[in-house]
Rosetta silent file (secondary structure, phi, psi, omega in degrees, C-alpha in Angstrom):
SEQUENCE: XXXXXXXXXXXXXXXXXXXXXXXXXXXXXXXXXXXXXXXXXXXXXXXXXXXXXXXXXXXXXXXXXXXXXXXXXXXXXXXX
SCORE:     score description
SCORE:     0.000 S_00000001
   1 L     0.000  105.391 -179.356   91.355   13.838   -6.854 S_00000001
   2 L   -51.279  165.634 -169.760   93.275   11.143   -5.372 S_00000001
   3 L   -97.820  159.324  157.093   97.164   12.221   -5.523 S_00000001
   4 H  -107.478   29.972  147.484   99.813    9.804   -6.863 S_00000001
   5 H   -84.295  -11.885  173.174  101.272    9.480   -3.871 S_00000001
   6 H   -60.075  -33.765  141.323   98.190    8.566   -2.644 S_00000001
   7 H    20.299  -91.071 -173.227   98.110    6.032   -5.649 S_00000001
   8 H   -97.147   -3.456  159.523  100.374    4.009   -4.567 S_00000001
   9 H   -51.372  -48.086  173.359  100.110    3.908   -0.722 S_00000001
  10 H   -53.095  -76.923 -134.874   95.993    2.345   -1.866 S_00000001
  11 L   -92.957   42.569  144.151   97.725    0.190   -4.318 S_00000001
  12 L  -106.568  -27.846  158.197  100.426   -1.388   -2.003 S_00000001
  13 L   -76.817  166.021 -179.386   97.670   -1.802    0.717 S_00000001
  14 L  -124.486  -21.455  167.567   95.703   -4.668   -0.138 S_00000001
  15 L   -98.629    9.122  173.110   93.092   -3.857    2.021 S_00000001
  16 L  -106.462   24.038 -153.419   92.576    0.091    0.145 S_00000001
  17 L   -83.576  149.572  150.017   94.122   -1.366   -3.758 S_00000001
  18 L   -14.388  -86.949  160.802   91.636   -0.565   -6.276 S_00000001
  19 L   -75.386  118.573 -163.289   91.718   -3.034   -8.239 S_00000001
  20 L  -101.959   52.520  179.894   90.045   -5.242   -5.601 S_00000001
  21 L    40.909 -164.580 -159.721   89.864   -8.975   -7.801 S_00000001
  22 L   -34.558  -34.892 -144.147   86.335  -10.312   -9.098 S_00000001
  23 L   -92.469  153.149 -147.896   83.998   -8.387   -6.518 S_00000001
  24 L  -110.812  121.574 -169.751   82.312   -5.370   -8.465 S_00000001
  25 L   -80.401 -152.646 -170.328   82.182   -1.804   -6.345 S_00000001
  26 L  -145.604 -152.432  161.280   79.791   -0.416   -5.095 S_00000001
  27 L   -92.878  140.357 -176.116   78.099    3.068   -3.793 S_00000001
  28 L    85.144    1.257  133.734   80.474    4.741   -1.632 S_00000001
  29 L  -169.874  108.642  173.539   83.319    4.098   -3.539 S_00000001
  30 H   -32.456  -97.340  163.631   83.406    6.836   -5.562 S_00000001
  31 H    18.199  -32.718  179.651   87.317    6.802   -4.616 S_00000001
  32 H  -123.789   17.086  172.970   88.235    4.021   -6.278 S_00000001
  33 L  -132.084   78.690  110.742   86.910    3.968   -9.691 S_00000001
  34 L    43.449   55.455 -167.528   89.534    5.403  -11.085 S_00000001
  35 L   123.010  -30.921 -108.797   90.857    6.796  -14.286 S_00000001
  36 L  -108.273  -31.798 -155.024   86.751    6.136  -15.574 S_00000001
  37 H   -36.540  -82.251  173.033   85.640    9.888  -16.232 S_00000001
  38 H    -4.729  -66.170  169.111   85.866    9.825  -19.877 S_00000001
  39 H   -78.082  -14.583  152.823   83.527    6.819  -19.989 S_00000001
  40 H   -39.743  -59.983 -150.960   81.209    7.819  -16.918 S_00000001
  41 H   -96.590 -137.787 -156.857   80.169   11.195  -19.197 S_00000001
  42 H    41.574  -76.292  166.342   80.279    9.056  -22.088 S_00000001
  43 H   -58.616  -78.984  159.680   77.877    6.282  -20.923 S_00000001
  44 H    -3.148  -72.459 -176.531   75.739    8.870  -19.097 S_00000001
  45 H   -47.146  -56.470 -170.083   75.551   10.609  -22.200 S_00000001
  46 H   -91.101    7.479  178.244   73.748    7.085  -24.408 S_00000001
  47 H  -118.799  -13.925  173.085   71.705    6.441  -21.742 S_00000001
  48 L   -80.404   18.723 -177.625   69.840   10.011  -21.226 S_00000001
  49 L  -172.041   21.645  114.831   69.742   10.075  -26.165 S_00000001
  50 L   168.420  163.336 -159.403   68.321    6.913  -26.111 S_00000001
  51 L   -31.886  -47.414  166.393   66.229    4.385  -25.529 S_00000001
  52 L  -155.896  154.547 -168.224   68.026    1.342  -24.782 S_00000001
  53 L  -136.743   95.307 -134.971   71.945    1.070  -24.251 S_00000001
  54 L  -110.554  139.436 -172.408   73.393   -2.082  -24.287 S_00000001
  55 L  -141.591  118.160 -166.369   76.986   -1.720  -22.132 S_00000001
  56 L  -117.292  167.682  163.062   78.868   -5.322  -23.302 S_00000001
  57 L  -167.831  169.342  161.907   82.236   -6.044  -22.287 S_00000001
  58 L   -83.689  167.094 -144.634   84.777   -9.147  -21.545 S_00000001
  59 L   -76.849  142.771  174.310   84.275  -10.100  -17.812 S_00000001
  60 L   113.186   21.039  172.342   86.339   -7.965  -15.025 S_00000001
  61 L   -57.020  -33.580 -158.939   86.502   -4.928  -17.243 S_00000001
  62 L    70.863   66.674  124.662   84.521   -3.494  -14.671 S_00000001
  63 H  -108.197   12.458  153.132   81.221   -2.724  -15.847 S_00000001
  64 H   -57.376  -69.870 -142.810   79.212   -3.525  -12.684 S_00000001
  65 H   -48.339  -56.699 -171.794   81.846   -1.103  -11.149 S_00000001
  66 H   -49.189  -43.679  171.091   80.924    1.248  -13.653 S_00000001
  67 H   -51.456  -70.415 -142.627   76.872    1.162  -13.425 S_00000001
  68 H   -76.362   28.411 -164.110   76.963    0.405   -9.739 S_00000001
  69 H  -147.087  -70.089 -168.132   79.392    3.413   -8.566 S_00000001
  70 H   -78.949  -23.399 -159.954   79.646    5.917  -11.633 S_00000001
  71 H  -114.658   12.164  129.133   76.186    5.666  -13.436 S_00000001
  72 H   -54.235  -22.525  162.550   74.309    5.418  -10.800 S_00000001
  73 H   -76.173  -50.890  156.630   75.950    8.348   -8.984 S_00000001
  74 L    -7.367  -45.195 -166.060   75.231   10.074  -12.437 S_00000001
  75 L  -118.985  -40.237 -172.588   71.617    9.631  -12.922 S_00000001
  76 L   -55.403  -47.842 -140.062   71.072   10.554   -8.703 S_00000001
  77 L   -68.493  -21.806  176.912   72.672   13.643   -9.129 S_00000001
  78 L   -44.340  -35.973 -126.774   70.164   14.145  -12.740 S_00000001
  79 L    54.000   38.459  152.019   67.278   13.534  -10.548 S_00000001
  80 L   -85.042    0.000    0.000   66.657    9.930  -11.669 S_00000001
């Protein structure tokens, strides 16, 4: 868990800022996916209970990051 002080330090440090611009997060960037646990849980549930799930949203909202860091890890932990 990231504390507020750690978050502030990372936010001010351009090398570790959690908002990396247009580059999607990748596996291993788990600590940078902040505040998306509810989205991860909901999306994993949808993938596990439906044959087809469509993830859509405006450019830059974090779709690829949610998939690359959140969903891949969540499904790997479930044996996929």
